[in-house]
């Protein structure tokens, strides 16, 4: 073809241009292509039509055996009938003189007696059918491969073996692939019948599953391929009985990677054996395959998988898993599916004129990607300047000439097969219009001005055609309008050009009318081109301009890009790159440079190569690389190829999974967590993980579990209780299993944790405020038997409910961010599980102001430079000591050995003190500078351990930090009340309520006790509220025998060793409504909540609104009580005056009781003596250490109440108090209790009556620096009477002592003793004008007593104890004159012994029994 084009020369310049002008003058301005089968729309009968010419049957790939006959079918359709010829391996066959091969009438090729030997294979090869129609053209069929099976050769033969009954066995018989269809088996020289239990694999291997005794015998395989059969060796198969002992699980046949073509069947072999007999299942891409109900997937005998009619969707990784209950083994295999080439778009028939450019389109698909070649009339199209492959597969023909007519075929082929499709090109004369609309196969340069021409004058030739710009690859032409049309606004122009000496002419059109320039692209350097220009108007094309000869500029001939660069991975660490010689560029290629780069990096490497391929080794596994090639000649490097990217093959992981951790969930399950191997060590897509675990005591018994590749945790269940297990995890890719982690141990719980209730309160909560954040740290609940699944942190300004954050149960600290500076935040912490949230723990903190830089280390602020090392560094300070001064202040002192002995600082050195607390652990240091050898650290937290250290700085020299000194700040009274006070009714007991609360957020020390206040009147004075003491380690308390359907108000006060904190806000609770009569035993009828105590002395002793006794009986009782009271007062006075002074000192030392709680009232000196209280149970004079056993209730209520707890009111009373150290007050245990007016008390209670002043004035929160010895409460003292016979200090109950006679005292009823005591109303005297009487108490109803037998009643004195403690002022009910007090101290030199007092008490009890008899009458 090239020779033909080269021979076609112009006969002469004049004749050439004349012909062109004539042709263009008759052209129809529309060059289009007609598709096959479409009727041509021609203005005249001169348009030739497309001729149907195609193959009816094409030859197919065929497998034959030696000596047999083969038929290769071929049939083509055309009018007239085509001539059929055959090619073998690209050369035409001469069938005239061939006696074995003959052409049949339909065009098929028949080969008889196929010849095939080791050195002579004349019939095997590639055959192609060629059909030709004279004066029309030639087409070729697809290529068919004829394969002749070779001589039988056994690559493996059956070997003697044995199999246990019920297991599987295999017998190998592998031959060359071509002979597999000709293999059959014999058992004991008899043909073996195949069924569902006995099959042959595609390799010829025999598989027997579920072996029985009948399967035993001699086996051999036979190959019958046309000649004499060939037999393999015989092998005996023995079937053994079931041994009933386990054996290891092994693969007899493992699956291997397989390649199949769409539509074929694929068999993945997998046969396993072991005792017990294993079951085989298959997994594809981590999903289990259902082989039971699928028609496409069939599980063959032994476990092999057959996939019928495979498609590309069937490709993937298959995993054969054999499991017999004791062990699991697995084997992967990759199924690759290939597809024959298919046409997405076939070439279409085209009409065209000469000089036009056309494109035949051809789009194909297939796997592997097909290659495309073009054939014209049976001959290969070689790419050139005018025949180009564009857009990968399309054929572009530039500058058509008449000889380009014919049939063009697109042939696509890959490793699987090949297909062909063709189209016809017809070149019309210029005077014949193209009959169809322009198709997409025409280029833009030839699709303009194809409208039918009209009659009229044509334009003359354009004038002054010149090349205004000449380059190496393009030329720009300009011209003037034709003389016939000077304006030329409606003229368009066509530029025809060709290489000098080449007959093929091309055309380029202007883009819009009136444009008089065009740029011709894609020219060759140093090449002569001939240009001419023609103008067109609506009537047609005019005259052509004179030819213009122009030569492009030469350029340095550098090589072009190397074509067909390909890269493919050959191993996990190597890639091979191939390419071809560049098509453009003069001069010999000297060498190539191959550049490659790992994806994601910017470092490109290169290697010099002298050939057309190169393999790069040592690459990273499963990593994508890009490659490009640059060719070099003597002028230098040429144009680089486009980058091609390819990924190295995958491999097994080279590292184990990371961060394996075990979490024991309960007694039978352990949760495993891990992270994937490092990305650089995964070496492929992680398809799964293999978990192996075993008992620590049985290391040989290992269990395996497989999980998906995206799963990073697995719950292992069904474990034994209280057993230690070992775990390890390995990662999987399609290539296999990587290394496993080290064994990690965990032990299941002996018993399951409790999750039937919420977790308990966390054992501690600490906060550290910063400027815009607060660091919260905590410790888990003390009770570890309740499941904790996480912690809920609530916080907000003033309320902890604004925001809530939940963290994992393993977490022990959290930083709350984005807070406001200088704001008071309340923080709550609750543990939670699936049942709910537990009891909260509260804390508060104030964020630091913006200007606070104390969290920044000092040397960062003041030393922006790097200190220069000094040969003689400063010595650090020594002897650092921390002296605790108060709850928030510590003095730090130290010595500096670099100073003189007198430790006087004379230079400019300074010291840096730093301190911190270790709670939470990540607390930052605070710093301060000092120029002396001491520093006062302030603003510390109470009851907190701090560490301190010091460094010295002099100029640019600094010492290291000194040794650390530690100090714990003193405790401080609680500065916040108890939190979350709640009151609930006890189930089943409507008269009993339960009070719950939480410790104060600012406890400032260990809480030693709580006091519960309750009342039915929220507006009552605090000293009128009933109190209940509770030990410090309890956060709940029961109160019994309350009135039904009555509102109560509750407050709680906390105390530590330094005193009482503030009270909580009042919480209201209404008891349930009454459902029956009044309560138990001696309990009086309930009193309504609207009751108010009478204010006069005429009330009944119990404050009852109605009395069952008439006035006479009541009067008798009052007179009797009055007489007995006087007698008792006289007796006690005599006893007290007879006590010895030495005995008095012992009593005085014992008057300080740590469990006391005293309230006195009265600011006047002249007050009538209070009423007398008759006490029982050996009174308070019995020493406690003589009691048969200690009081259990008192020992459980550690609320120290000493004299320092009393708030001074009037400092002028110090001397009076100092003289009243022997005064006593009856001190009740927690088991005893007072009743309010209107009640008979049934529940012992520790009463703390208050005067009219608020509690903050009557109770002083003063730190106690010395603790009272326990022995100090063993004895109690009595006060002495004034001359009027009244006691100066009486036993105080919940009702205040009467000092003005306006309110009644409260009676104490002791249910544990038959002796009852009553309050006798005193005659109201006229008190001093300045005396403020106490308000009457609000009565509450009686409560049931506890069943504790009280052996002693503790009392405490008011006043100071010890010699080193200064006297503390207190509020007392009635202070006697100084003279009276002195006389009482002098009269206290004598006293009765306890034995005498016992006798007197026996007599007194007799009198009281008589009184009870009168009362009951």
PDB file of N, CA, C and O in Angstrom, residues 1334-1388:
ATOM      1  N   UNK A1334     -36.465  32.173 125.401  1.00  0.00           N
ATOM      2  CA  UNK A1334     -36.522  31.272 124.234  1.00  0.00           C
ATOM      3  C   UNK A1334     -37.945  31.023 123.832  1.00  0.00           C
ATOM      4  O   UNK A1334     -38.855  31.025 124.641  1.00  0.00           O
ATOM      5  N   UNK A1335     -38.119  30.812 122.515  1.00  0.00           N
ATOM      6  CA  UNK A1335     -39.464  30.506 122.025  1.00  0.00           C
ATOM      7  C   UNK A1335     -39.816  29.086 122.386  1.00  0.00           C
ATOM      8  O   UNK A1335     -38.945  28.226 122.532  1.00  0.00           O
ATOM      9  N   UNK A1336     -41.091  28.783 122.521  1.00  0.00           N
ATOM     10  CA  UNK A1336     -41.473  27.383 122.801  1.00  0.00           C
ATOM     11  C   UNK A1336     -41.152  26.511 121.608  1.00  0.00           C
ATOM     12  O   UNK A1336     -41.158  26.960 120.470  1.00  0.00           O
ATOM     13  N   UNK A1337     -40.895  25.250 121.884  1.00  0.00           N
ATOM     14  CA  UNK A1337     -40.534  24.326 120.805  1.00  0.00           C
ATOM     15  C   UNK A1337     -41.770  23.879 120.055  1.00  0.00           C
ATOM     16  O   UNK A1337     -42.865  23.852 120.599  1.00  0.00           O
ATOM     17  N   UNK A1338     -41.580  23.504 118.810  1.00  0.00           N
ATOM     18  CA  UNK A1338     -42.686  22.960 118.009  1.00  0.00           C
ATOM     19  C   UNK A1338     -42.812  21.490 118.318  1.00  0.00           C
ATOM     20  O   UNK A1338     -41.862  20.730 118.148  1.00  0.00           O
ATOM     21  N   UNK A1339     -43.942  21.057 118.764  1.00  0.00           N
ATOM     22  CA  UNK A1339     -44.051  19.656 119.191  1.00  0.00           C
ATOM     23  C   UNK A1339     -44.101  18.723 117.996  1.00  0.00           C
ATOM     24  O   UNK A1339     -44.751  19.001 116.999  1.00  0.00           O
ATOM     25  N   UNK A1340     -43.417  17.602 118.107  1.00  0.00           N
ATOM     26  CA  UNK A1340     -43.521  16.490 117.166  1.00  0.00           C
ATOM     27  C   UNK A1340     -44.115  15.309 117.904  1.00  0.00           C
ATOM     28  O   UNK A1340     -44.157  15.284 119.134  1.00  0.00           O
ATOM     29  N   UNK A1341     -44.544  14.331 117.147  1.00  0.00           N
ATOM     30  CA  UNK A1341     -45.176  13.183 117.784  1.00  0.00           C
ATOM     31  C   UNK A1341     -44.134  12.217 118.276  1.00  0.00           C
ATOM     32  O   UNK A1341     -42.993  12.228 117.880  1.00  0.00           O
ATOM     33  N   UNK A1342     -44.570  11.335 119.148  1.00  0.00           N
ATOM     34  CA  UNK A1342     -43.640  10.393 119.770  1.00  0.00           C
ATOM     35  C   UNK A1342     -43.150   9.387 118.759  1.00  0.00           C
ATOM     36  O   UNK A1342     -43.779   9.134 117.755  1.00  0.00           O
ATOM     37  N   UNK A1343     -42.026   8.779 119.062  1.00  0.00           N
ATOM     38  CA  UNK A1343     -41.421   7.788 118.186  1.00  0.00           C
ATOM     39  C   UNK A1343     -41.120   6.538 118.988  1.00  0.00           C
ATOM     40  O   UNK A1343     -40.885   6.584 120.190  1.00  0.00           O
ATOM     41  N   UNK A1344     -41.122   5.431 118.289  1.00  0.00           N
ATOM     42  CA  UNK A1344     -40.863   4.148 118.943  1.00  0.00           C
ATOM     43  C   UNK A1344     -39.400   4.046 119.328  1.00  0.00           C
ATOM     44  O   UNK A1344     -38.509   4.405 118.591  1.00  0.00           O
ATOM     45  N   UNK A1345     -39.126   3.526 120.525  1.00  0.00           N
ATOM     46  CA  UNK A1345     -37.740   3.412 121.012  1.00  0.00           C
ATOM     47  C   UNK A1345     -37.068   2.194 120.422  1.00  0.00           C
ATOM     48  O   UNK A1345     -37.679   1.227 120.042  1.00  0.00           O
ATOM     49  N   UNK A1346     -35.731   2.265 120.347  1.00  0.00           N
ATOM     50  CA  UNK A1346     -34.923   1.120 119.943  1.00  0.00           C
ATOM     51  C   UNK A1346     -34.813   0.153 121.109  1.00  0.00           C
ATOM     52  O   UNK A1346     -34.881   0.537 122.272  1.00  0.00           O
ATOM     53  N   UNK A1347     -34.597  -1.090 120.793  1.00  0.00           N
ATOM     54  CA  UNK A1347     -34.524  -2.124 121.839  1.00  0.00           C
ATOM     55  C   UNK A1347     -33.097  -2.271 122.344  1.00  0.00           C
ATOM     56  O   UNK A1347     -32.510  -3.337 122.312  1.00  0.00           O
ATOM     57  N   UNK A1348     -32.492  -1.183 122.779  1.00  0.00           N
ATOM     58  CA  UNK A1348     -31.156  -1.235 123.363  1.00  0.00           C
ATOM     59  C   UNK A1348     -31.281  -1.014 124.856  1.00  0.00           C
ATOM     60  O   UNK A1348     -31.927  -0.078 125.312  1.00  0.00           O
ATOM     61  N   UNK A1349     -30.569  -1.841 125.601  1.00  0.00           N
ATOM     62  CA  UNK A1349     -30.544  -1.660 127.058  1.00  0.00           C
ATOM     63  C   UNK A1349     -29.393  -0.736 127.391  1.00  0.00           C
ATOM     64  O   UNK A1349     -28.253  -1.017 127.098  1.00  0.00           O
ATOM     65  N   UNK A1350     -29.714   0.355 128.001  1.00  0.00           N
ATOM     66  CA  UNK A1350     -28.713   1.373 128.278  1.00  0.00           C
ATOM     67  C   UNK A1350     -28.154   1.145 129.664  1.00  0.00           C
ATOM     68  O   UNK A1350     -28.882   1.066 130.646  1.00  0.00           O
ATOM     69  N   UNK A1351     -26.845   1.046 129.705  1.00  0.00           N
ATOM     70  CA  UNK A1351     -26.177   0.815 130.982  1.00  0.00           C
ATOM     71  C   UNK A1351     -25.652   2.082 131.594  1.00  0.00           C
ATOM     72  O   UNK A1351     -25.414   2.149 132.797  1.00  0.00           O
ATOM     73  N   UNK A1352     -25.401   3.057 130.798  1.00  0.00           N
ATOM     74  CA  UNK A1352     -24.896   4.302 131.354  1.00  0.00           C
ATOM     75  C   UNK A1352     -25.282   5.436 130.449  1.00  0.00           C
ATOM     76  O   UNK A1352     -25.523   5.245 129.268  1.00  0.00           O
ATOM     77  N   UNK A1353     -25.332   6.598 131.007  1.00  0.00           N
ATOM     78  CA  UNK A1353     -25.648   7.801 130.243  1.00  0.00           C
ATOM     79  C   UNK A1353     -24.465   8.726 130.353  1.00  0.00           C
ATOM     80  O   UNK A1353     -24.046   9.088 131.448  1.00  0.00           O
ATOM     81  N   UNK A1354     -23.928   9.112 129.229  1.00  0.00           N
ATOM     82  CA  UNK A1354     -22.737   9.955 129.236  1.00  0.00           C
ATOM     83  C   UNK A1354     -23.130  11.404 129.421  1.00  0.00           C
ATOM     84  O   UNK A1354     -24.136  11.859 128.908  1.00  0.00           O
ATOM     85  N   UNK A1355     -22.305  12.139 130.143  1.00  0.00           N
ATOM     86  CA  UNK A1355     -22.501  13.575 130.287  1.00  0.00           C
ATOM     87  C   UNK A1355     -21.198  14.260 130.007  1.00  0.00           C
ATOM     88  O   UNK A1355     -20.146  13.651 129.952  1.00  0.00           O
ATOM     89  N   UNK A1356     -21.256  15.536 129.835  1.00  0.00           N
ATOM     90  CA  UNK A1356     -20.053  16.320 129.612  1.00  0.00           C
ATOM     91  C   UNK A1356     -20.227  17.650 130.300  1.00  0.00           C
ATOM     92  O   UNK A1356     -21.327  18.158 130.428  1.00  0.00           O
ATOM     93  N   UNK A1357     -19.143  18.182 130.718  1.00  0.00           N
ATOM     94  CA  UNK A1357     -19.204  19.488 131.364  1.00  0.00           C
ATOM     95  C   UNK A1357     -19.025  20.575 130.345  1.00  0.00           C
ATOM     96  O   UNK A1357     -18.449  20.363 129.290  1.00  0.00           O
ATOM     97  N   UNK A1358     -19.517  21.740 130.709  1.00  0.00           N
ATOM     98  CA  UNK A1358     -19.306  22.917 129.876  1.00  0.00           C
ATOM     99  C   UNK A1358     -18.164  23.679 130.508  1.00  0.00           C
ATOM    100  O   UNK A1358     -18.163  23.997 131.680  1.00  0.00           O
ATOM    101  N   UNK A1359     -17.221  23.992 129.727  1.00  0.00           N
ATOM    102  CA  UNK A1359     -16.047  24.674 130.254  1.00  0.00           C
ATOM    103  C   UNK A1359     -14.816  24.133 129.616  1.00  0.00           C
ATOM    104  O   UNK A1359     -14.852  23.365 128.689  1.00  0.00           O
ATOM    105  N   UNK A1360     -13.679  24.511 130.093  1.00  0.00           N
ATOM    106  CA  UNK A1360     -12.412  24.091 129.500  1.00  0.00           C
ATOM    107  C   UNK A1360     -11.889  22.903 130.255  1.00  0.00           C
ATOM    108  O   UNK A1360     -12.141  22.705 131.431  1.00  0.00           O
ATOM    109  N   UNK A1361     -11.136  22.087 129.531  1.00  0.00           N
ATOM    110  CA  UNK A1361     -10.517  20.911 130.116  1.00  0.00           C
ATOM    111  C   UNK A1361      -9.034  20.968 129.820  1.00  0.00           C
ATOM    112  O   UNK A1361      -8.615  21.276 128.731  1.00  0.00           O
ATOM    113  N   UNK A1362      -8.223  20.634 130.828  1.00  0.00           N
ATOM    114  CA  UNK A1362      -6.772  20.640 130.639  1.00  0.00           C
ATOM    115  C   UNK A1362      -6.183  21.977 130.991  1.00  0.00           C
ATOM    116  O   UNK A1362      -6.860  22.975 131.171  1.00  0.00           O
ATOM    117  N   UNK A1363      -4.896  21.982 131.034  1.00  0.00           N
ATOM    118  CA  UNK A1363      -4.211  23.181 131.495  1.00  0.00           C
ATOM    119  C   UNK A1363      -3.726  24.048 130.339  1.00  0.00           C
ATOM    120  O   UNK A1363      -3.471  25.217 130.528  1.00  0.00           O
ATOM    121  N   UNK A1364      -3.511  23.429 129.236  1.00  0.00           N
ATOM    122  CA  UNK A1364      -2.979  24.227 128.127  1.00  0.00           C
ATOM    123  C   UNK A1364      -4.061  24.870 127.281  1.00  0.00           C
ATOM    124  O   UNK A1364      -3.770  25.726 126.469  1.00  0.00           O
ATOM    125  N   UNK A1365      -5.291  24.457 127.456  1.00  0.00           N
ATOM    126  CA  UNK A1365      -6.347  24.990 126.620  1.00  0.00           C
ATOM    127  C   UNK A1365      -6.911  26.241 127.262  1.00  0.00           C
ATOM    128  O   UNK A1365      -7.301  26.225 128.421  1.00  0.00           O
ATOM    129  N   UNK A1366      -7.031  27.305 126.555  1.00  0.00           N
ATOM    130  CA  UNK A1366      -7.611  28.524 127.122  1.00  0.00           C
ATOM    131  C   UNK A1366      -9.096  28.348 127.333  1.00  0.00           C
ATOM    132  O   UNK A1366      -9.734  27.552 126.658  1.00  0.00           O
ATOM    133  N   UNK A1367      -9.647  29.082 128.260  1.00  0.00           N
ATOM    134  CA  UNK A1367     -11.089  28.969 128.511  1.00  0.00           C
ATOM    135  C   UNK A1367     -11.860  29.471 127.310  1.00  0.00           C
ATOM    136  O   UNK A1367     -11.479  30.409 126.645  1.00  0.00           O
ATOM    137  N   UNK A1368     -12.972  28.764 127.036  1.00  0.00           N
ATOM    138  CA  UNK A1368     -13.812  29.112 125.893  1.00  0.00           C
ATOM    139  C   UNK A1368     -15.140  29.629 126.399  1.00  0.00           C
ATOM    140  O   UNK A1368     -15.802  28.982 127.213  1.00  0.00           O
ATOM    141  N   UNK A1369     -15.566  30.789 125.983  1.00  0.00           N
ATOM    142  CA  UNK A1369     -16.860  31.318 126.428  1.00  0.00           C
ATOM    143  C   UNK A1369     -17.993  30.529 125.817  1.00  0.00           C
ATOM    144  O   UNK A1369     -17.907  30.084 124.678  1.00  0.00           O
ATOM    145  N   UNK A1370     -19.046  30.330 126.572  1.00  0.00           N
ATOM    146  CA  UNK A1370     -20.213  29.605 126.097  1.00  0.00           C
ATOM    147  C   UNK A1370     -21.455  30.373 126.478  1.00  0.00           C
ATOM    148  O   UNK A1370     -21.430  31.288 127.293  1.00  0.00           O
ATOM    149  N   UNK A1371     -22.555  29.984 125.906  1.00  0.00           N
ATOM    150  CA  UNK A1371     -23.854  30.545 126.266  1.00  0.00           C
ATOM    151  C   UNK A1371     -24.455  29.649 127.338  1.00  0.00           C
ATOM    152  O   UNK A1371     -24.640  28.449 127.116  1.00  0.00           O
ATOM    153  N   UNK A1372     -24.731  30.157 128.498  1.00  0.00           N
ATOM    154  CA  UNK A1372     -25.240  29.356 129.617  1.00  0.00           C
ATOM    155  C   UNK A1372     -26.619  29.868 129.984  1.00  0.00           C
ATOM    156  O   UNK A1372     -26.967  31.020 129.765  1.00  0.00           O
ATOM    157  N   UNK A1373     -27.451  28.994 130.587  1.00  0.00           N
ATOM    158  CA  UNK A1373     -28.820  29.417 130.896  1.00  0.00           C
ATOM    159  C   UNK A1373     -28.899  30.442 132.008  1.00  0.00           C
ATOM    160  O   UNK A1373     -29.581  31.442 131.883  1.00  0.00           O
ATOM    161  N   UNK A1374     -28.216  30.235 133.116  1.00  0.00           N
ATOM    162  CA  UNK A1374     -28.282  31.196 134.233  1.00  0.00           C
ATOM    163  C   UNK A1374     -26.972  31.169 134.956  1.00  0.00           C
ATOM    164  O   UNK A1374     -26.617  30.185 135.603  1.00  0.00           O
ATOM    165  N   UNK A1375     -26.224  32.197 134.807  1.00  0.00           N
ATOM    166  CA  UNK A1375     -24.916  32.261 135.447  1.00  0.00           C
ATOM    167  C   UNK A1375     -25.091  32.824 136.856  1.00  0.00           C
ATOM    168  O   UNK A1375     -25.625  33.911 137.041  1.00  0.00           O
ATOM    169  N   UNK A1376     -24.641  32.145 137.892  1.00  0.00           N
ATOM    170  CA  UNK A1376     -24.752  32.665 139.259  1.00  0.00           C
ATOM    171  C   UNK A1376     -23.768  33.785 139.503  1.00  0.00           C
ATOM    172  O   UNK A1376     -22.870  34.025 138.695  1.00  0.00           O
ATOM    173  N   UNK A1377     -23.982  34.441 140.565  1.00  0.00           N
ATOM    174  CA  UNK A1377     -23.075  35.512 140.958  1.00  0.00           C
ATOM    175  C   UNK A1377     -21.717  34.911 141.286  1.00  0.00           C
ATOM    176  O   UNK A1377     -21.565  33.733 141.586  1.00  0.00           O
ATOM    177  N   UNK A1378     -20.703  35.771 141.251  1.00  0.00           N
ATOM    178  CA  UNK A1378     -19.350  35.294 141.534  1.00  0.00           C
ATOM    179  C   UNK A1378     -19.262  34.739 142.940  1.00  0.00           C
ATOM    180  O   UNK A1378     -18.627  33.703 143.183  1.00  0.00           O
ATOM    181  N   UNK A1379     -19.918  35.396 143.890  1.00  0.00           N
ATOM    182  CA  UNK A1379     -19.841  34.915 145.273  1.00  0.00           C
ATOM    183  C   UNK A1379     -20.485  33.536 145.383  1.00  0.00           C
ATOM    184  O   UNK A1379     -19.977  32.657 146.089  1.00  0.00           O
ATOM    185  N   UNK A1380     -21.625  33.336 144.710  1.00  0.00           N
ATOM    186  CA  UNK A1380     -22.287  32.052 144.782  1.00  0.00           C
ATOM    187  C   UNK A1380     -21.425  30.967 144.148  1.00  0.00           C
ATOM    188  O   UNK A1380     -21.319  29.869 144.673  1.00  0.00           O
ATOM    189  N   UNK A1381     -20.791  31.275 143.069  1.00  0.00           N
ATOM    190  CA  UNK A1381     -19.949  30.273 142.420  1.00  0.00           C
ATOM    191  C   UNK A1381     -18.777  29.894 143.299  1.00  0.00           C
ATOM    192  O   UNK A1381     -18.398  28.729 143.418  1.00  0.00           O
ATOM    193  N   UNK A1382     -18.185  30.901 143.939  1.00  0.00           N
ATOM    194  CA  UNK A1382     -17.046  30.606 144.829  1.00  0.00           C
ATOM    195  C   UNK A1382     -17.476  29.718 145.976  1.00  0.00           C
ATOM    196  O   UNK A1382     -16.767  28.766 146.344  1.00  0.00           O
ATOM    197  N   UNK A1383     -18.678  30.021 146.499  1.00  0.00           N
ATOM    198  CA  UNK A1383     -19.147  29.201 147.618  1.00  0.00           C
ATOM    199  C   UNK A1383     -19.412  27.770 147.171  1.00  0.00           C
ATOM    200  O   UNK A1383     -19.138  26.827 147.897  1.00  0.00           O
ATOM    201  N   UNK A1384     -19.923  27.608 145.978  1.00  0.00           N
ATOM    202  CA  UNK A1384     -20.190  26.251 145.481  1.00  0.00           C
ATOM    203  C   UNK A1384     -18.901  25.476 145.301  1.00  0.00           C
ATOM    204  O   UNK A1384     -18.833  24.286 145.556  1.00  0.00           O
ATOM    205  N   UNK A1385     -17.857  26.139 144.874  1.00  0.00           N
ATOM    206  CA  UNK A1385     -16.575  25.441 144.726  1.00  0.00           C
ATOM    207  C   UNK A1385     -16.017  25.049 146.079  1.00  0.00           C
ATOM    208  O   UNK A1385     -15.409  23.985 146.255  1.00  0.00           O
ATOM    209  N   UNK A1386     -16.234  25.905 147.076  1.00  0.00           N
ATOM    210  CA  UNK A1386     -15.730  25.571 148.403  1.00  0.00           C
ATOM    211  C   UNK A1386     -16.536  24.438 149.017  1.00  0.00           C
ATOM    212  O   UNK A1386     -16.000  23.599 149.767  1.00  0.00           O
ATOM    213  N   UNK A1387     -17.848  24.384 148.733  1.00  0.00           N
ATOM    214  CA  UNK A1387     -18.709  23.345 149.314  1.00  0.00           C
ATOM    215  C   UNK A1387     -18.564  22.011 148.600  1.00  0.00           C
ATOM    216  O   UNK A1387     -19.183  21.030 149.008  1.00  0.00           O
ATOM    217  N   UNK A1388     -17.818  21.968 147.562  1.00  0.00           N
ATOM    218  CA  UNK A1388     -17.709  20.719 146.801  1.00  0.00           C
ATOM    219  C   UNK A1388     -16.599  19.828 147.283  1.00  0.00           C
ATOM    220  O   UNK A1388     -16.151  18.955 146.571  1.00  0.00           O
TER     221      UNK A1388
END
